[in-house]
Amino acid sequence: MRLPRTRPRSLAGQLFAMQVVLIAAVVAGCAVFAYVSGSSQAEQTAARQVRAAALAVADSPSVREAIRTPDPSAALQPYAEQVRRDTGIAFITIMDTDRKRWTHPDTAQIGETFLGHTEEALAGATFTETYTGTLGPSIRVVTPVRDGKEIIGLVSAGITVDRVSSQVREQLGALALAAGGALALGGIGTYVINARLRRHTHGMNAAELSRLHDYHQATLHAVREGLLMLDGQRRIALINDAGRELLGLGPETEAVGRTVAELNLPAPLTGALLASEARVDELHLTAERLVVVNTRPVVGGERRGTVVTLRDHTELQALTGELDSERGFTQALRSQAHEAANRLHTVVSLIELGRVEEAVEFATAELELAQVLTDRVVGAVEEPVLAALLLGKAAQAHERGVELELAEDSLIDDGALPPSLAQRDLVTILGNLIDNAVEAASEGAEEAEGAPEAAVPGQRTGSQGGAGRARVTVTALADGRELLLRVSDTGAGIGPEEAEEVFRRGWSTHGAGRGLGLALVRQAAHRNGGSVELDRAPEGGARFTVRLPLGDRTAPVRPKEVTA
């Protein structure tokens, strides 16, 4: 029959047993030390007591006078007994130099020979010894009685060992009571502390805690999401590798123990991490990434901290932006196909009416208008991704009544951009800038149409440039050292007081919480070591300039081709 496997004692239980044994050993050791020390002190005290009594008797003039009498016992026995009772010692024996007793507590022993050593006393010294006499083992002192220089007798005073032991036993009872109280108090305190420890460790033993720690560390390093744990004072208690990467904290940065405010994160992200309420799927920007933040407070009777999870949303946002662009291209192509069908019907109708020359002129004019921008883009921008993006955005702008044109000084040769410059970042930067510019120019044109013709002197309106038409101008230039991307519009522009605020996540002219494109533009530019500048365009609208370094790569710059 297989016996059931017993679970090892919990860590708190093991510590409790160890502490109880330790406390018991300490108390027992202290008790033994106190007993030994007390016994030694009791013997020393008894020796001092009998020594003082013996010397006092030996120095008494009445003792010397009584010794000179024919019957010393008659005078010395009452005196010795009186001193013995007053001092509380066991005996005081006065004897002659031949050790014949003159006094003794037991009168039958008077006249008998003293049991003990006297050699040192006869030599004039006072000494202490433990000897077994008529009263049993005793601690005694023997001292000479002098009459001038002559030794005329001896005095021995002593206390029995039993009496000393009884005194020690009385002290030992009090000591045992104190030791028992200390042991009980230590046991109660240990139990209280270990009960608290048991609650905190959930009754797990050392092996389980060690295994839990190993799993904990493996999980932290294996999980791809960022994990951040804050204590009640908003200090970082734990952060995994993915969390460091998403927050832009290098391995050399000592994050644990620091407060969130000390990490120099963007203010909105810092506010989300410090919030007392839970946050769900909030988008926040770091220096190089777009992260989704979820926070949940840890509450157990009191606020204990916050658990934060971070997910990288940068790639997904870029893909979403590309998908939006593709949708825009599709809609533009659908609209152009519908418009082309209308134009084709017009040409066919003109031919059916016999007006062939007018049909040819109409078709040729439409083809020339559509081909001018295409030739201009293909001739100046040989980077295929940027060229396709410009042509697609031109179609989208045309649908909104906005003219998109490429500046004359634009020039990007094929191969001028290094592989380290991600094409996705270029699409993010230029695509978002063009989208914002088209929207601003379109709205500026609508406002201009509805506004009175007389404007405030010196103030530009969105429709003044280009014979009253909304327009977006794009400059794309790679000179071998840097890539310049500039987008300007004929919209209402952005005031100087909002020049920095526009790059904050959530800023939008349509209300808070909608804008993200410009924040992504600056993030992509900084990720590639570039910069973003905002000023007023000559047409009166906003002008964004992005400069991206191309490193030491020196691409040959070919002469610009002028297309008609």
Coordinates of C-alpha atoms in Angstrom, one line a residue:
M1 CA 0.0 0.0 0.0
R2 CA 1.4 3.3 -1.0
L3 CA 1.4 5.9 1.7
P4 CA 0.0 9.4 0.9
R5 CA 2.7 12.0 0.3
T6 CA 2.8 14.5 3.1
R7 CA 3.2 18.1 2.2
P8 CA 6.4 19.7 3.7
R9 CA 5.9 22.2 6.5
S10 CA 5.3 25.8 5.3
L11 CA 8.1 28.3 5.5
A12 CA 6.3 30.1 8.4
G13 CA 5.9 26.8 10.3
Q14 CA 9.6 26.0 9.8
L15 CA 10.6 29.5 11.0
F16 CA 8.3 29.2 14.0
A17 CA 9.8 25.9 15.0
M18 CA 13.3 27.2 14.5
Q19 CA 12.6 30.4 16.5
V20 CA 11.0 28.5 19.4
V21 CA 14.0 26.2 19.6
L22 CA 16.3 29.2 19.4
I23 CA 14.4 31.1 22.1
A24 CA 14.3 28.1 24.4
A25 CA 18.0 27.5 23.9
V26 CA 18.8 31.2 24.6
V27 CA 16.6 31.3 27.7
A28 CA 18.0 28.0 29.0
G29 CA 21.5 29.2 28.4
C30 CA 20.8 32.4 30.2
A31 CA 19.3 30.4 33.1
V32 CA 22.3 28.1 33.4
F33 CA 24.6 31.1 33.3
A34 CA 22.6 32.9 35.9
Y35 CA 22.6 29.7 38.1
V36 CA 26.3 29.2 37.8
S37 CA 27.0 32.9 38.3
G38 CA 24.6 33.0 41.3
S39 CA 26.2 30.0 42.9
S40 CA 29.6 31.5 42.6
Q41 CA 28.4 34.8 43.9
A42 CA 26.7 33.1 46.8
E43 CA 29.9 31.3 47.8
Q44 CA 31.9 34.5 47.5
T45 CA 29.4 36.3 49.6
A46 CA 29.4 33.6 52.2
A47 CA 33.2 33.6 52.3
R48 CA 33.3 37.4 52.8
Q49 CA 30.6 37.1 55.5
V50 CA 32.5 34.5 57.6
R51 CA 35.8 36.2 57.1
A52 CA 34.5 39.4 58.5
A53 CA 33.0 37.6 61.5
A54 CA 36.2 35.7 62.2
L55 CA 38.4 38.8 62.0
A56 CA 36.0 40.8 64.2
V57 CA 36.1 38.1 66.9
A58 CA 39.9 37.6 66.6
D59 CA 40.4 41.4 67.0
S60 CA 38.1 41.7 70.1
P61 CA 40.0 42.6 73.3
S62 CA 37.5 40.7 75.4
V63 CA 38.5 37.5 73.5
R64 CA 42.2 38.0 74.3
E65 CA 41.4 38.7 77.9
A66 CA 39.2 35.5 78.1
I67 CA 41.9 33.4 76.6
R68 CA 44.3 34.4 79.5
T69 CA 41.8 33.2 82.1
P70 CA 41.9 29.7 83.6
D71 CA 38.5 28.8 82.0
P72 CA 38.3 30.5 78.6
S73 CA 35.1 28.6 77.6
A74 CA 33.0 30.2 80.4
A75 CA 33.4 33.7 78.8
L76 CA 33.9 32.8 75.2
Q77 CA 31.0 30.4 74.6
P78 CA 28.2 33.0 75.3
Y79 CA 30.1 35.6 73.3
A80 CA 30.6 33.3 70.3
E81 CA 27.0 32.2 70.2
Q82 CA 25.8 35.8 70.4
V83 CA 27.9 36.8 67.4
R84 CA 26.9 33.7 65.5
R85 CA 23.2 34.4 65.9
D86 CA 23.7 38.1 65.1
T87 CA 25.6 37.3 61.8
G88 CA 23.5 34.3 60.8
I89 CA 26.5 32.1 60.1
A90 CA 26.7 28.4 61.0
F91 CA 29.4 28.4 63.7
I92 CA 32.2 30.4 65.4
T93 CA 34.8 28.2 67.0
I94 CA 37.5 29.7 69.2
M95 CA 40.4 27.3 70.0
D96 CA 43.9 27.2 71.4
T97 CA 47.0 26.7 69.3
D98 CA 46.7 23.0 69.8
R99 CA 43.2 23.0 68.1
K100 CA 41.3 22.4 71.4
R101 CA 37.9 23.9 71.1
W102 CA 36.8 26.6 73.6
T103 CA 33.5 27.3 71.8
H104 CA 31.1 25.4 69.5
P105 CA 27.3 25.5 68.7
D106 CA 27.1 22.0 70.0
T107 CA 28.4 22.2 73.6
A108 CA 29.3 18.6 73.6
Q109 CA 32.1 19.4 71.1
I110 CA 33.7 21.8 73.5
G111 CA 37.1 20.5 74.5
E112 CA 37.3 18.3 71.4
T113 CA 39.9 18.7 68.6
F114 CA 39.0 21.1 65.8
L115 CA 38.5 19.3 62.4
G116 CA 40.3 21.2 59.7
H117 CA 43.5 22.8 58.7
T118 CA 45.3 25.4 60.9
E119 CA 48.9 25.4 59.6
E120 CA 48.5 28.7 57.7
A121 CA 46.8 30.4 60.6
L122 CA 49.5 29.3 63.1
A123 CA 51.9 30.9 60.6
G124 CA 50.0 34.2 61.0
A125 CA 47.8 34.1 57.8
T126 CA 44.1 34.1 57.4
F127 CA 42.8 31.6 54.9
T128 CA 39.5 30.2 53.5
E129 CA 38.7 26.6 52.8
T130 CA 35.8 24.2 52.2
Y131 CA 36.0 21.4 54.7
T132 CA 33.7 18.7 56.2
G133 CA 33.4 19.1 59.9
T134 CA 31.0 18.1 62.6
L135 CA 28.2 20.2 61.0
G136 CA 28.9 18.8 57.5
P137 CA 30.6 20.5 54.5
S138 CA 31.2 24.2 55.2
I139 CA 32.9 27.2 53.9
R140 CA 35.2 28.4 56.7
V141 CA 37.8 31.0 57.5
V142 CA 40.6 30.4 60.0
T143 CA 42.5 33.4 61.5
P144 CA 44.9 33.8 64.4
V145 CA 44.2 35.7 67.7
R146 CA 47.2 37.9 68.5
D147 CA 48.4 39.4 71.7
G148 CA 51.0 41.7 70.4
K149 CA 53.2 39.5 68.2
E150 CA 52.3 36.3 70.0
I151 CA 49.6 34.0 68.6
I152 CA 47.5 32.9 71.6
G153 CA 44.6 31.2 69.9
L154 CA 42.7 30.6 66.6
V155 CA 39.2 31.6 65.5
S156 CA 37.2 29.7 62.8
A157 CA 33.9 31.0 61.4
G158 CA 32.0 29.1 58.8
I159 CA 28.7 28.6 57.0
T160 CA 27.5 25.2 55.8
V161 CA 27.3 24.4 52.1
D162 CA 23.7 23.3 52.5
R163 CA 22.7 26.8 53.7
V164 CA 24.5 28.4 50.7
S165 CA 22.7 25.9 48.3
S166 CA 19.4 26.7 49.9
Q167 CA 19.9 30.4 49.2
V168 CA 20.8 29.6 45.6
R169 CA 17.7 27.4 45.3
E170 CA 15.6 30.3 46.4
Q171 CA 17.2 32.5 43.8
L172 CA 16.8 29.8 41.2
G173 CA 13.0 29.6 41.7
A174 CA 12.7 33.3 40.9
L175 CA 15.1 32.8 38.0
A176 CA 13.0 29.9 36.6
L177 CA 9.9 32.0 36.9
A178 CA 11.5 34.8 34.9
A179 CA 12.9 32.4 32.3
G180 CA 9.5 30.8 31.9
G181 CA 7.9 34.2 31.4
A182 CA 10.6 35.1 28.8
L183 CA 10.0 31.9 27.0
A184 CA 6.3 32.3 27.0
L185 CA 6.5 35.9 25.8
G186 CA 9.0 35.0 23.1
G187 CA 6.8 32.1 21.9
I188 CA 3.8 34.4 21.7
G189 CA 5.7 37.1 19.8
T190 CA 7.1 34.5 17.5
Y191 CA 3.7 33.0 16.8
V192 CA 2.2 36.4 16.0
I193 CA 5.1 37.2 13.6
N194 CA 4.9 33.9 11.9
A195 CA 1.1 34.1 11.6
R196 CA 1.6 37.3 9.6
L197 CA 4.4 35.7 7.6
R198 CA 2.1 32.7 6.9
R199 CA -0.6 35.1 5.5
H200 CA 2.0 36.9 3.3
T201 CA 3.5 33.6 2.0
H202 CA 0.1 32.0 1.6
G203 CA 1.2 28.9 3.6
M204 CA 3.9 28.0 1.0
N205 CA 7.1 26.3 2.0
A206 CA 10.6 27.3 1.0
A207 CA 10.8 25.0 -2.1
E208 CA 7.4 26.3 -3.3
L209 CA 8.5 29.9 -2.9
S210 CA 11.8 29.2 -4.7
R211 CA 10.0 27.4 -7.6
L212 CA 7.4 30.3 -7.7
H213 CA 10.3 32.8 -8.0
D214 CA 11.9 30.8 -10.8
Y215 CA 8.6 30.7 -12.7
H216 CA 8.1 34.4 -12.0
Q217 CA 11.5 35.3 -13.5
A218 CA 11.1 33.0 -16.5
T219 CA 7.6 34.5 -17.2
L220 CA 8.9 38.1 -17.0
H221 CA 11.6 37.4 -19.6
A222 CA 9.4 35.3 -21.8
V223 CA 6.3 37.5 -22.1
R224 CA 6.5 39.8 -25.1
E225 CA 4.3 42.5 -23.5
G226 CA 5.7 45.1 -21.3
L227 CA 5.0 44.6 -17.6
L228 CA 5.4 47.2 -15.0
M229 CA 4.5 47.0 -11.3
L230 CA 4.3 50.1 -9.1
D231 CA 4.1 50.2 -5.3
G232 CA 1.9 52.4 -3.2
Q233 CA 4.4 55.3 -3.5
R234 CA 4.4 55.0 -7.3
R235 CA 7.9 53.6 -7.3
I236 CA 8.8 50.9 -9.8
A237 CA 8.9 47.6 -8.0
L238 CA 9.3 45.4 -11.1
I239 CA 9.8 45.9 -14.8
N240 CA 10.6 43.2 -17.4
D241 CA 12.8 43.5 -20.5
A242 CA 9.9 44.3 -22.9
G243 CA 8.7 47.1 -20.5
R244 CA 12.2 48.6 -20.6
E245 CA 12.3 48.5 -24.4
L246 CA 8.8 50.0 -24.8
L247 CA 9.5 52.8 -22.4
G248 CA 12.9 53.5 -23.9
L249 CA 14.9 52.6 -20.8
G250 CA 18.3 51.1 -21.6
P251 CA 19.7 48.1 -19.7
E252 CA 22.1 50.5 -17.9
T253 CA 19.2 52.5 -16.5
E254 CA 18.4 51.5 -12.9
A255 CA 14.6 51.7 -13.0
V256 CA 13.6 49.6 -9.9
G257 CA 13.1 51.8 -6.9
R258 CA 12.7 55.0 -8.9
T259 CA 9.4 56.9 -9.1
V260 CA 7.6 57.1 -12.5
A261 CA 8.1 60.9 -12.5
E262 CA 11.9 60.4 -12.5
L263 CA 11.8 58.4 -15.8
N264 CA 11.3 61.5 -18.0
L265 CA 8.5 60.0 -19.9
P266 CA 6.0 62.1 -21.9
A267 CA 3.5 63.9 -19.6
P268 CA 0.4 62.1 -20.8
L269 CA 2.0 58.7 -20.3
T270 CA 3.3 59.7 -16.9
G271 CA -0.2 60.8 -15.9
A272 CA -1.7 57.5 -17.1
L273 CA 0.9 55.5 -15.0
L274 CA 0.2 57.7 -11.9
A275 CA -3.6 57.6 -12.2
S276 CA -5.4 56.0 -9.3
E277 CA -8.2 54.6 -11.5
A278 CA -7.9 51.8 -14.0
R279 CA -7.0 52.7 -17.6
V280 CA -8.0 50.5 -20.5
D281 CA -6.4 50.4 -24.0
E282 CA -5.1 53.9 -24.0
L283 CA -2.7 55.0 -26.8
H284 CA 0.4 56.9 -25.7
L285 CA 3.5 58.0 -27.4
T286 CA 7.0 57.4 -26.1
A287 CA 10.2 58.8 -27.8
E288 CA 10.1 56.1 -30.5
R289 CA 7.0 54.0 -30.0
L290 CA 3.2 54.1 -29.8
V291 CA 2.1 51.9 -26.9
V292 CA -1.2 50.7 -25.6
V293 CA -1.4 51.2 -21.9
N294 CA -3.6 49.2 -19.4
T295 CA -3.4 49.8 -15.7
R296 CA -5.2 48.2 -12.8
P297 CA -4.8 49.2 -9.1
V298 CA -3.9 46.4 -6.6
V299 CA -6.2 46.9 -3.6
G300 CA -6.3 44.7 -0.5
G301 CA -7.7 46.7 2.3
E302 CA -5.4 49.6 1.3
R303 CA -3.8 50.7 -1.9
R304 CA -0.8 48.5 -2.5
G305 CA 0.2 49.6 -6.0
T306 CA -0.6 49.4 -9.7
V307 CA 0.0 46.7 -12.4
V308 CA 0.7 48.2 -15.8
T309 CA 0.8 46.3 -19.1
L310 CA 2.3 47.8 -22.3
R311 CA 1.7 46.6 -25.9
D312 CA 3.6 47.9 -28.9
H313 CA 1.2 49.5 -31.2
T314 CA 3.8 51.1 -33.5
E315 CA 3.7 48.5 -36.3
L316 CA 0.0 48.1 -36.1
Q317 CA -0.5 51.9 -36.4
A318 CA 1.8 52.0 -39.4
L319 CA -0.1 49.2 -41.0
T320 CA -3.4 50.9 -40.2
G321 CA -2.1 54.1 -41.8
E322 CA -1.0 52.2 -44.9
L323 CA -4.4 50.5 -45.1
D324 CA -6.2 53.9 -44.8
S325 CA -4.0 55.1 -47.6
E326 CA -4.9 52.1 -49.7
R327 CA -8.5 52.6 -49.0
G328 CA -8.1 56.2 -50.1
F329 CA -6.4 55.2 -53.3
T330 CA -9.2 52.7 -54.0
Q331 CA -11.8 55.4 -53.5
A332 CA -9.9 57.8 -55.6
L333 CA -9.5 55.2 -58.4
R334 CA -13.2 54.4 -58.2
S335 CA -14.1 58.1 -58.4
Q336 CA -11.7 58.6 -61.3
A337 CA -13.1 55.6 -63.1
H338 CA -16.6 57.0 -62.7
E339 CA -15.4 60.4 -63.9
A340 CA -13.4 58.8 -66.8
A341 CA -16.6 57.0 -67.8
N342 CA -18.5 60.3 -67.9
R343 CA -15.7 61.9 -70.0
L344 CA -15.7 58.9 -72.4
H345 CA -19.5 59.2 -72.8
T346 CA -19.0 62.9 -73.6
V347 CA -16.4 62.1 -76.2
V348 CA -18.5 59.4 -77.8
S349 CA -21.5 61.7 -77.8
L350 CA -19.5 64.5 -79.5
I351 CA -18.4 62.0 -82.2
E352 CA -21.9 60.8 -82.7
L353 CA -23.0 64.4 -83.2
G354 CA -20.3 64.7 -85.9
R355 CA -18.2 67.1 -83.8
V356 CA -15.0 65.1 -84.1
E357 CA -12.6 68.0 -83.6
E358 CA -14.3 69.1 -80.4
A359 CA -14.2 65.5 -79.1
V360 CA -10.4 65.3 -79.9
E361 CA -9.8 68.6 -78.2
F362 CA -11.8 67.7 -75.1
A363 CA -10.1 64.3 -74.7
T364 CA -6.6 65.7 -75.3
A365 CA -7.1 68.5 -72.7
E366 CA -8.2 66.0 -70.1
L367 CA -5.2 63.8 -70.8
E368 CA -2.7 66.7 -70.6
L369 CA -4.1 67.7 -67.2
A370 CA -3.8 64.2 -65.9
Q371 CA -0.3 63.6 -67.3
V372 CA 1.4 66.8 -66.1
L373 CA 1.6 65.8 -62.4
T374 CA 2.5 62.3 -63.3
D375 CA 5.4 63.4 -65.5
R376 CA 6.5 65.8 -62.9
V377 CA 6.5 63.2 -60.1
V378 CA 8.1 60.5 -62.1
G379 CA 10.8 62.8 -63.4
A380 CA 11.8 64.3 -60.1
V381 CA 11.1 61.5 -57.6
E382 CA 12.7 58.2 -58.6
E383 CA 12.1 56.6 -55.2
P384 CA 9.2 54.3 -56.1
V385 CA 7.4 54.4 -52.7
L386 CA 7.4 58.2 -52.5
A387 CA 6.4 58.5 -56.1
A388 CA 3.5 56.2 -55.7
L389 CA 2.5 57.9 -52.5
L390 CA 2.5 61.3 -54.2
L391 CA 0.4 60.2 -57.1
G392 CA -2.1 58.5 -54.8
K393 CA -2.4 61.5 -52.6
A394 CA -2.8 63.8 -55.6
A395 CA -5.8 61.7 -56.7
Q396 CA -7.3 62.0 -53.2
A397 CA -6.7 65.7 -53.0
H398 CA -8.3 66.2 -56.4
E399 CA -11.4 64.4 -55.1
R400 CA -11.6 67.0 -52.3
G401 CA -11.1 69.9 -54.7
V402 CA -7.5 70.5 -53.6
E403 CA -4.6 70.8 -56.1
L404 CA -1.5 68.9 -55.1
E405 CA 1.7 70.1 -56.8
L406 CA 5.3 69.2 -56.6
A407 CA 7.8 72.0 -56.0
E408 CA 10.2 72.8 -58.8
D409 CA 13.3 72.1 -56.7
S410 CA 12.2 68.6 -55.8
L411 CA 14.7 65.9 -56.7
I412 CA 15.3 62.4 -55.3
D413 CA 17.4 60.0 -57.4
D414 CA 16.8 56.3 -57.3
G415 CA 19.1 54.8 -54.7
A416 CA 19.7 58.2 -53.0
L417 CA 18.0 57.0 -49.8
P418 CA 20.0 54.5 -47.6
P419 CA 18.4 51.1 -46.6
S420 CA 18.5 52.2 -43.0
L421 CA 15.8 54.7 -43.7
A422 CA 12.6 52.7 -43.4
Q423 CA 10.1 53.2 -46.2
R424 CA 7.3 52.8 -43.7
D425 CA 8.6 55.8 -41.8
L426 CA 8.7 57.8 -45.1
V427 CA 5.1 56.9 -45.8
T428 CA 4.1 57.8 -42.2
I429 CA 5.8 61.2 -42.4
L430 CA 4.8 62.3 -45.9
G431 CA 1.4 60.7 -45.9
N432 CA 0.2 62.2 -42.6
L433 CA 1.6 65.7 -43.6
I434 CA -0.2 65.6 -46.9
D435 CA -3.4 64.4 -45.4
N436 CA -3.4 67.2 -42.8
A437 CA -2.5 69.7 -45.4
V438 CA -5.3 68.6 -47.8
E439 CA -7.8 68.8 -45.0
A440 CA -6.6 72.2 -43.9
A441 CA -6.6 73.6 -47.5
S442 CA -10.1 72.1 -48.2
E443 CA -11.5 73.6 -45.1
G444 CA -9.8 76.9 -45.7
A445 CA -11.3 77.1 -49.2
E446 CA -14.8 76.4 -47.8
E447 CA -14.4 79.1 -45.2
A448 CA -13.2 81.5 -47.8
E449 CA -16.2 80.8 -50.0
G450 CA -18.6 81.6 -47.2
A451 CA -16.7 84.7 -45.9
P452 CA -17.3 88.3 -47.0
E453 CA -15.1 89.4 -49.8
A454 CA -13.7 92.2 -47.8
A455 CA -11.1 90.8 -45.4
V456 CA -9.1 92.3 -42.6
P457 CA -6.1 94.1 -44.1
G458 CA -2.9 92.1 -44.1
Q459 CA -4.7 88.8 -43.3
R460 CA -4.4 85.9 -45.6
T461 CA -7.2 83.6 -46.3
G462 CA -7.0 80.0 -47.4
S463 CA -8.1 80.6 -50.9
Q464 CA -5.8 83.5 -51.9
G465 CA -3.0 81.4 -53.3
G466 CA -3.3 80.0 -56.8
A467 CA -6.2 82.2 -58.1
G468 CA -8.4 81.3 -55.2
R469 CA -7.9 77.6 -55.4
A470 CA -7.0 75.3 -52.5
R471 CA -3.5 74.0 -53.0
V472 CA -0.9 71.8 -51.3
T473 CA 2.7 72.1 -52.3
V474 CA 5.1 69.3 -51.6
T475 CA 8.9 69.5 -51.7
A476 CA 11.0 66.3 -51.7
L477 CA 14.8 66.8 -52.0
A478 CA 17.8 64.5 -51.2
D479 CA 21.1 66.3 -51.6
G480 CA 23.3 63.5 -50.4
R481 CA 23.6 64.7 -46.8
E482 CA 19.9 64.9 -45.8
L483 CA 16.4 64.3 -47.0
L484 CA 14.1 67.3 -47.0
L485 CA 10.4 66.8 -47.0
R486 CA 8.3 70.0 -46.9
V487 CA 4.5 70.3 -47.1
S488 CA 2.7 73.6 -47.2
D489 CA -1.0 74.4 -47.7
T490 CA -3.3 77.3 -48.3
G491 CA -5.4 76.7 -45.2
A492 CA -5.9 78.9 -42.2
G493 CA -2.5 78.1 -40.7
I494 CA -1.5 77.4 -37.1
G495 CA -0.8 80.1 -34.5
P496 CA 2.6 80.3 -32.8
E497 CA 1.1 79.4 -29.5
E498 CA 0.1 76.0 -30.8
A499 CA 3.3 75.3 -32.7
E500 CA 4.4 72.7 -30.0
E501 CA 1.0 71.6 -29.0
V502 CA 0.2 70.2 -32.5
F503 CA 2.6 67.3 -32.0
R504 CA 0.9 66.2 -28.8
R505 CA -1.2 63.0 -29.1
G506 CA -4.8 63.9 -29.2
W507 CA -4.4 67.5 -30.6
S508 CA -6.8 68.3 -33.5
T509 CA -8.6 71.2 -34.9
H510 CA -11.7 69.1 -34.6
G511 CA -11.5 68.7 -30.9
A512 CA -9.5 66.8 -28.3
G513 CA -8.7 63.1 -28.6
R514 CA -8.7 62.8 -32.4
G515 CA -5.2 63.8 -33.6
L516 CA -2.4 61.3 -33.9
G517 CA -0.8 61.8 -37.3
L518 CA 1.5 64.7 -36.4
A519 CA 2.6 63.0 -33.2
L520 CA 3.5 60.0 -35.3
V521 CA 5.3 62.2 -37.8
R522 CA 7.6 63.7 -35.1
Q523 CA 8.1 60.3 -33.6
A524 CA 9.2 58.8 -36.9
A525 CA 11.5 61.7 -37.6
H526 CA 13.1 61.4 -34.2
R527 CA 13.5 57.7 -34.6
N528 CA 15.6 58.4 -37.7
G529 CA 17.6 61.1 -36.1
G530 CA 15.7 63.9 -37.9
S531 CA 13.7 67.0 -36.9
V532 CA 10.3 68.6 -37.6
E533 CA 9.8 72.3 -38.0
L534 CA 6.5 74.3 -38.3
D535 CA 6.2 77.8 -39.7
R536 CA 3.8 79.8 -41.9
A537 CA 3.7 79.1 -45.6
P538 CA 4.0 81.9 -48.2
E539 CA 0.4 81.1 -49.1
G540 CA -0.7 81.8 -45.6
G541 CA -1.3 78.3 -44.3
A542 CA 1.0 75.9 -42.3
R543 CA 4.3 74.6 -43.6
F544 CA 5.9 71.5 -42.1
T545 CA 9.6 70.8 -42.8
V546 CA 11.1 67.4 -42.0
R547 CA 14.9 66.9 -42.2
L548 CA 16.3 63.4 -42.1
P549 CA 20.0 62.8 -42.1
L550 CA 21.3 60.4 -44.7
G551 CA 24.6 59.7 -43.0
D552 CA 27.9 59.6 -44.9
R553 CA 26.1 58.3 -48.0
T554 CA 26.8 60.6 -50.9
A555 CA 24.5 59.9 -53.8
P556 CA 25.2 61.5 -57.1
V557 CA 22.9 64.4 -57.8
R558 CA 21.8 64.5 -61.4
P559 CA 20.6 67.7 -63.1
K560 CA 17.0 68.3 -62.8
E561 CA 14.9 67.5 -65.8
V562 CA 12.5 70.2 -66.8
T563 CA 9.2 68.8 -68.0
A564 CA 6.7 70.7 -69.9

